[in-house]
mmCIF file of C-alpha atoms in Angstrom:
data_model
loop_
_atom_site.group_PDB
_atom_site.id
_atom_site.type_symbol
_atom_site.label_atom_id
_atom_site.label_comp_id
_atom_site.label_asym_id
_atom_site.label_seq_id
_atom_site.Cartn_x
_atom_site.Cartn_y
_atom_site.Cartn_z
ATOM 1 C CA MET A 1 49.092 42.121 10.187
ATOM 2 C CA CYS A 2 47.994 38.165 9.756
ATOM 3 C CA ILE A 3 48.916 36.324 6.601
ATOM 4 C CA ARG A 4 47.787 32.880 6.683
ATOM 5 C CA ASP A 5 48.144 32.045 2.626
ATOM 6 C CA ARG A 6 48.758 33.412 -0.724
ATOM 7 C CA TYR A 7 47.706 32.345 -4.214
ATOM 8 C CA THR A 8 49.543 32.364 -7.724
ATOM 9 C CA THR A 9 48.115 31.596 -11.015
ATOM 10 C CA GLY A 10 49.460 28.939 -13.445
ATOM 11 C CA THR A 11 49.423 24.927 -13.630
ATOM 12 C CA LYS A 12 52.331 24.599 -11.070
ATOM 13 C CA PHE A 13 54.400 26.314 -8.680
ATOM 14 C CA LYS A 14 57.605 27.947 -9.569
ATOM 15 C CA PRO A 15 61.009 27.721 -8.040
ATOM 16 C CA HIS A 16 61.059 31.727 -6.682
ATOM 17 C CA ASP A 17 57.943 30.533 -4.649
ATOM 18 C CA ILE A 18 59.566 28.782 -2.093
ATOM 19 C CA GLU A 19 61.620 31.870 -1.361
ATOM 20 C CA ILE A 20 58.485 34.126 -1.116
ATOM 21 C CA ASN A 21 57.271 31.538 1.288
ATOM 22 C CA GLU A 22 60.287 31.898 3.319
ATOM 23 C CA LEU A 23 59.488 35.576 3.735
ATOM 24 C CA ILE A 24 55.693 35.033 4.532
ATOM 25 C CA LYS A 25 57.184 32.624 7.364
ATOM 26 C CA ARG A 26 57.803 36.313 9.354
ATOM 27 C CA TYR A 27 54.030 36.274 9.660
ATOM 28 C CA THR A 28 52.729 32.893 9.775
ATOM 29 C CA PRO A 29 54.183 29.746 11.134
ATOM 30 C CA ARG A 30 53.030 27.414 8.152
ATOM 31 C CA PRO A 31 51.843 29.532 5.101
ATOM 32 C CA ILE A 32 50.063 27.696 2.434
ATOM 33 C CA LEU A 33 50.268 28.296 -1.275
ATOM 34 C CA VAL A 34 47.301 27.657 -3.596
ATOM 35 C CA VAL A 35 48.202 27.493 -7.379
ATOM 36 C CA ILE A 36 44.918 28.239 -9.624
ATOM 37 C CA ASP A 37 44.645 27.433 -12.818
ATOM 38 C CA VAL A 38 42.717 30.145 -14.238
ATOM 39 C CA GLU A 39 42.489 28.522 -17.654
ATOM 40 C CA HIS A 40 41.442 25.245 -16.153
ATOM 41 C CA SER A 41 43.342 23.143 -18.865
ATOM 42 C CA ASP A 42 42.293 19.824 -16.825
ATOM 43 C CA PRO A 43 38.531 19.479 -17.041
ATOM 44 C CA ASN A 44 38.570 16.298 -14.891
ATOM 45 C CA SER A 45 39.878 18.005 -11.733
ATOM 46 C CA LEU A 46 39.860 20.906 -9.464
ATOM 47 C CA PRO A 47 41.175 24.237 -10.578
ATOM 48 C CA ASN A 48 43.513 24.727 -7.520
ATOM 49 C CA GLU A 49 46.428 22.809 -5.682
ATOM 50 C CA ALA A 50 47.459 23.570 -2.057
ATOM 51 C CA TYR A 51 50.969 23.368 -0.971
ATOM 52 C CA THR A 52 52.998 23.923 2.191
ATOM 53 C CA SER A 53 56.570 23.874 2.447
ATOM 54 C CA ILE A 54 58.750 21.274 4.336
ATOM 55 C CA GLU A 55 62.227 20.697 5.017
ATOM 56 C CA GLU A 56 63.960 17.629 3.102
ATOM 57 C CA VAL A 57 67.118 15.994 3.890
ATOM 58 C CA ARG A 58 69.056 14.841 0.813
ATOM 59 C CA LYS A 59 71.596 11.840 0.595
ATOM 60 C CA ASP A 60 74.465 13.978 0.901
ATOM 61 C CA GLY A 61 73.171 15.586 4.265
ATOM 62 C CA THR A 62 72.006 18.765 2.933
ATOM 63 C CA ILE A 63 68.766 20.167 3.885
ATOM 64 C CA VAL A 64 66.677 21.980 1.069
ATOM 65 C CA ARG A 65 63.019 23.302 1.105
ATOM 66 C CA ASN A 66 60.287 21.573 -1.066
ATOM 67 C CA PHE A 67 56.357 21.997 -1.377
ATOM 68 C CA LEU A 68 54.160 19.290 0.020
ATOM 69 C CA HIS A 69 50.873 18.818 -1.625
ATOM 70 C CA LEU A 70 48.074 18.997 0.476
ATOM 71 C CA PRO A 71 44.288 17.992 -0.069
ATOM 72 C CA SER A 72 42.061 20.594 -1.036
ATOM 73 C CA THR A 73 38.345 21.081 -1.610
ATOM 74 C CA VAL A 74 36.408 24.043 -2.784
ATOM 75 C CA ARG A 75 33.329 25.073 -1.174
ATOM 76 C CA ALA A 76 30.847 27.944 -0.840
ATOM 77 C CA PHE A 77 28.786 29.866 1.358
ATOM 78 C CA GLU A 78 24.802 29.016 1.155
ATOM 79 C CA PRO A 79 23.893 32.501 -0.503
ATOM 80 C CA GLU A 80 26.734 31.616 -2.851
ATOM 81 C CA GLU A 81 25.381 28.250 -3.520
ATOM 82 C CA ILE A 82 21.831 29.628 -3.834
ATOM 83 C CA GLY A 83 23.091 32.057 -6.453
ATOM 84 C CA VAL A 84 25.011 29.683 -8.500
ATOM 85 C CA GLU A 85 22.065 27.050 -8.510
ATOM 86 C CA GLN A 86 19.837 29.824 -9.815
ATOM 87 C CA LEU A 87 22.364 30.503 -12.432
ATOM 88 C CA LEU A 88 22.748 26.820 -13.625
ATOM 89 C CA ARG A 89 19.059 26.613 -14.083
ATOM 90 C CA GLU A 90 19.165 29.338 -16.524
ATOM 91 C CA LEU A 91 22.097 27.719 -18.331
ATOM 92 C CA ARG A 92 20.860 24.100 -18.038
ATOM 93 C CA ASP A 93 20.652 22.438 -21.565
ATOM 94 C CA VAL A 94 16.760 21.420 -21.905
ATOM 95 C CA ASN A 95 17.664 18.800 -24.306
ATOM 96 C CA MET A 96 19.399 16.951 -21.832
ATOM 97 C CA THR A 97 17.233 14.743 -19.743
ATOM 98 C CA THR A 98 17.962 14.018 -15.833
ATOM 99 C CA LEU A 99 19.489 10.271 -17.317
ATOM 100 C CA GLY A 100 21.680 12.052 -19.462
ATOM 101 C CA SER A 101 23.144 14.512 -17.153
ATOM 102 C CA GLU A 102 23.835 11.790 -14.846
ATOM 103 C CA VAL A 103 25.394 9.587 -17.576
ATOM 104 C CA ALA A 104 27.605 12.566 -18.263
ATOM 105 C CA GLN A 105 28.539 13.140 -15.004
ATOM 106 C CA LYS A 106 29.619 9.460 -14.470
ATOM 107 C CA ILE A 107 31.477 9.743 -17.531
ATOM 108 C CA SER A 108 33.331 12.726 -16.318
ATOM 109 C CA SER A 109 34.221 11.086 -13.048
ATOM 110 C CA LEU A 110 35.569 8.071 -14.906
ATOM 111 C CA LYS A 111 37.944 10.279 -16.874
ATOM 112 C CA ALA A 112 38.991 11.779 -13.732
ATOM 113 C CA LEU A 113 39.679 8.560 -12.026
ATOM 114 C CA ILE A 114 41.639 7.821 -15.303
ATOM 115 C CA SER A 115 43.648 10.652 -14.995
ATOM 116 C CA LYS A 116 44.378 9.857 -11.191
ATOM 117 C CA LEU A 117 45.611 6.535 -12.135
ATOM 118 C CA ASP A 118 47.745 7.904 -14.871
ATOM 119 C CA ILE A 119 49.588 9.964 -12.281
ATOM 120 C CA ILE A 120 50.150 7.084 -9.815
ATOM 121 C CA ARG A 121 51.397 5.026 -12.646
ATOM 122 C CA PHE A 122 53.970 7.854 -13.581
ATOM 123 C CA TYR A 123 55.107 8.122 -10.299
ATOM 124 C CA LEU A 124 55.577 4.516 -9.601
ATOM 125 C CA ASP A 125 57.435 4.309 -12.850
ATOM 126 C CA GLN A 126 59.891 7.110 -11.805
ATOM 127 C CA VAL A 127 60.465 5.449 -8.330
ATOM 128 C CA ALA A 128 61.233 2.138 -9.860
ATOM 129 C CA ALA A 129 63.411 3.954 -12.303
ATOM 130 C CA GLY A 130 65.252 5.671 -9.547
ATOM 131 C CA THR A 131 64.562 8.952 -11.247
ATOM 132 C CA ALA A 132 61.914 10.262 -7.685
ATOM 133 C CA ALA A 133 62.566 9.772 -4.273
ATOM 134 C CA PRO A 134 59.892 7.187 -2.783
ATOM 135 C CA ASN A 135 57.230 8.773 -0.538
ATOM 136 C CA GLN A 136 56.737 6.551 2.217
ATOM 137 C CA GLN A 137 53.415 8.169 3.087
ATOM 138 C CA VAL A 138 52.125 7.748 -0.594
ATOM 139 C CA ILE A 139 53.410 4.068 -0.849
ATOM 140 C CA PHE A 140 51.400 3.431 2.595
ATOM 141 C CA ASN A 141 48.633 4.862 0.631
ATOM 142 C CA LEU A 142 48.706 2.879 -2.220
ATOM 143 C CA GLN A 143 49.030 -0.373 -0.267
ATOM 144 C CA GLU A 144 45.705 0.612 1.605
ATOM 145 C CA ILE A 145 43.878 0.830 -1.770
ATOM 146 C CA PHE A 146 45.063 -2.258 -3.137
ATOM 147 C CA ASN A 147 44.210 -3.884 0.030
ATOM 148 C CA LEU A 148 40.706 -2.405 -0.238
ATOM 149 C CA LEU A 149 40.237 -3.897 -3.765
ATOM 150 C CA PRO A 150 37.815 -6.984 -3.948
ATOM 151 C CA ASN A 151 39.077 -10.219 -4.756
ATOM 152 C CA LEU A 152 37.080 -10.811 -8.412
ATOM 153 C CA ASN A 153 38.923 -14.410 -8.274
ATOM 154 C CA SER A 154 36.385 -15.452 -5.171
ATOM 155 C CA GLN A 155 33.411 -17.405 -6.585
ATOM 156 C CA GLU A 156 31.313 -16.142 -3.761
ATOM 157 C CA LEU A 157 31.842 -12.367 -4.589
ATOM 158 C CA ILE A 158 31.242 -13.122 -8.286
ATOM 159 C CA ASP A 159 27.783 -14.513 -7.293
ATOM 160 C CA ALA A 160 27.147 -11.403 -4.788
ATOM 161 C CA PHE A 161 27.764 -9.168 -7.689
ATOM 162 C CA THR A 162 25.632 -10.794 -9.888
ATOM 163 C CA THR A 163 22.827 -11.267 -7.256
ATOM 164 C CA ARG A 164 22.928 -7.474 -6.635
ATOM 165 C CA ASN A 165 23.229 -6.561 -10.633
ATOM 166 C CA ASN A 166 20.117 -8.907 -11.066
ATOM 167 C CA ASP A 167 18.233 -7.546 -8.455
ATOM 168 C CA SER A 168 18.950 -3.846 -9.411
ATOM 169 C CA SER A 169 17.847 -5.016 -13.479
ATOM 170 C CA PHE A 170 14.921 -6.548 -11.749
ATOM 171 C CA VAL A 171 13.751 -3.363 -9.825
ATOM 172 C CA LEU A 172 14.683 -1.277 -13.224
ATOM 173 C CA TYR A 173 12.635 -3.296 -15.488
ATOM 174 C CA LEU A 174 9.585 -3.762 -13.003
ATOM 175 C CA CYS A 175 9.514 0.126 -12.764
ATOM 176 C CA SER A 176 9.593 0.522 -16.571
ATOM 177 C CA MET A 177 6.696 -2.089 -16.966
ATOM 178 C CA ILE A 178 4.561 -0.301 -14.364
ATOM 179 C CA ARG A 179 5.544 3.042 -15.644
ATOM 180 C CA SER A 180 4.665 1.676 -19.356
ATOM 181 C CA ILE A 181 1.129 0.077 -17.974
ATOM 182 C CA GLY A 182 0.200 3.139 -16.374
ATOM 183 C CA ALA A 183 0.825 5.343 -19.623
ATOM 184 C CA LEU A 184 -1.157 2.800 -21.709
ATOM 185 C CA HIS A 185 -4.169 3.079 -19.150
ATOM 186 C CA ASP A 186 -4.117 6.655 -19.412
ATOM 187 C CA LEU A 187 -4.182 6.795 -23.007
ATOM 188 C CA LEU A 188 -7.319 4.028 -23.271
ATOM 189 C CA ASN A 189 -9.090 6.337 -20.481
ATOM 190 C CA ASN A 190 -8.136 9.564 -22.845
ATOM 191 C CA LYS A 191 -9.429 7.848 -25.767
ATOM 192 C CA ILE A 192 -12.598 6.528 -24.033
ATOM 193 C CA SER A 193 -13.236 9.897 -22.713
ATOM 194 C CA ASN A 194 -12.704 11.611 -26.000
ATOM 195 C CA ARG A 195 -15.123 8.804 -27.397
ATOM 196 C CA GLU A 196 -17.857 9.980 -24.797
ATOM 197 C CA ALA A 197 -17.451 13.463 -25.590
ATOM 198 C CA GLU A 198 -17.868 12.815 -29.203
ATOM 199 C CA ARG A 199 -20.772 10.732 -28.927
ATOM 200 C CA GLU A 200 -22.450 13.745 -26.672
ATOM 201 C CA ARG A 201 -21.534 16.126 -29.477
ATOM 202 C CA GLU A 202 -23.417 13.625 -31.977
ATOM 203 C CA LYS A 203 -26.403 13.354 -29.612
ATOM 204 C CA GLU A 204 -26.437 17.461 -29.028
ATOM 205 C CA LYS A 205 -26.372 17.753 -32.871
ATOM 206 C CA GLU A 206 -29.337 15.117 -33.583
ATOM 207 C CA ASP A 207 -31.209 16.668 -30.664
ATOM 208 C CA LYS A 208 -30.859 20.267 -32.121
ATOM 209 C CA LYS A 209 -31.813 18.857 -35.669
ATOM 210 C CA ALA A 210 -34.793 17.091 -34.283
ATOM 211 C CA GLU A 211 -35.905 20.276 -32.673
ATOM 212 C CA ARG A 212 -35.570 22.271 -35.940
ATOM 213 C CA GLU A 213 -37.705 19.439 -37.846
ATOM 214 C CA LYS A 214 -40.275 20.019 -35.157
ATOM 215 C CA ASP A 215 -40.409 23.722 -35.227
ATOM 216 C CA LYS A 216 -40.737 23.169 -38.845
ATOM 217 C CA VAL A 217 -43.477 20.922 -39.049
ATOM 218 C CA ALA A 218 -45.341 23.164 -36.432
ATOM 219 C CA GLY A 219 -44.720 26.019 -38.557
ATOM 220 C CA ASN A 220 -46.268 24.083 -41.393
ATOM 221 C CA GLU A 221 -49.318 23.271 -39.590
ATOM 222 C CA LYS A 222 -49.792 26.755 -38.242
ATOM 223 C CA GLU A 223 -49.585 28.148 -41.438
ATOM 224 C CA LYS A 224 -51.800 25.585 -43.467
ATOM 225 C CA GLY A 225 -54.669 26.202 -40.412
ATOM 226 C CA GLU A 226 -54.526 29.923 -41.216
ATOM 227 C CA LYS A 227 -55.032 29.311 -44.878
ATOM 228 C CA THR A 228 -57.756 27.130 -43.986
ATOM 229 C CA GLU A 229 -59.204 29.546 -41.544
ATOM 230 C CA LYS A 230 -59.023 32.308 -44.172
ATOM 231 C CA GLY A 231 -60.902 30.141 -46.916
ATOM 232 C CA GLU A 232 -63.657 29.388 -44.196
ATOM 233 C CA LYS A 233 -64.032 33.146 -43.656
ATOM 234 C CA ALA A 234 -63.999 33.836 -47.451
ATOM 235 C CA GLU A 235 -66.861 31.423 -48.150
ATOM 236 C CA LYS A 236 -68.973 32.774 -45.565
ATOM 237 C CA LYS A 237 -68.901 36.122 -46.803
ATOM 238 C CA ASP A 238 -69.893 34.780 -50.269
#
């Protein structure tokens, strides 16, 4: 039998999960615990967290077992992705445009970023207060993040950001202008075609009216000629 990992439901692991993890180590050297939040209490994050057990040495020299958080992602097989995509097409809000959905996704991403920053701030406050042991790997990652942040006090960087923003805005403005001109051109063409069609209909009506008048005149002349012919025949008989 091969056991690689297990899962539990909830928002965080429980103390007895460490004991269960030690039992599973009989079958696999490094089992993984996945905690799945079935209620998805935090909509700005994935409903799953992965952990593995490690040994920690306390200040008094005792060794304890604890869980270490592992980065995790959620992926699906290609048939599952196709099925979910087809399902989302049916559930898509028809009243929301593509731009509106993109704005909603960006807002959701910013909310998720704010929640992660709050977690980092809470951890650093605990480390500064001495209630939590500092993790050197976490501190190193935070230093890397701070080192990669741009220096917004540099005038050269500010000018570069301004130039890029102006270029992007110019492209958007130009595209909007071209789209508006194209729509106006189509509107004028449609109006001209409708006017020409109306003129053709009026011309057809006038032609039909002229034909009816012509037929009427021809009928009157024919009737008049028949009457004249009948009168002449009657005079000859007399």
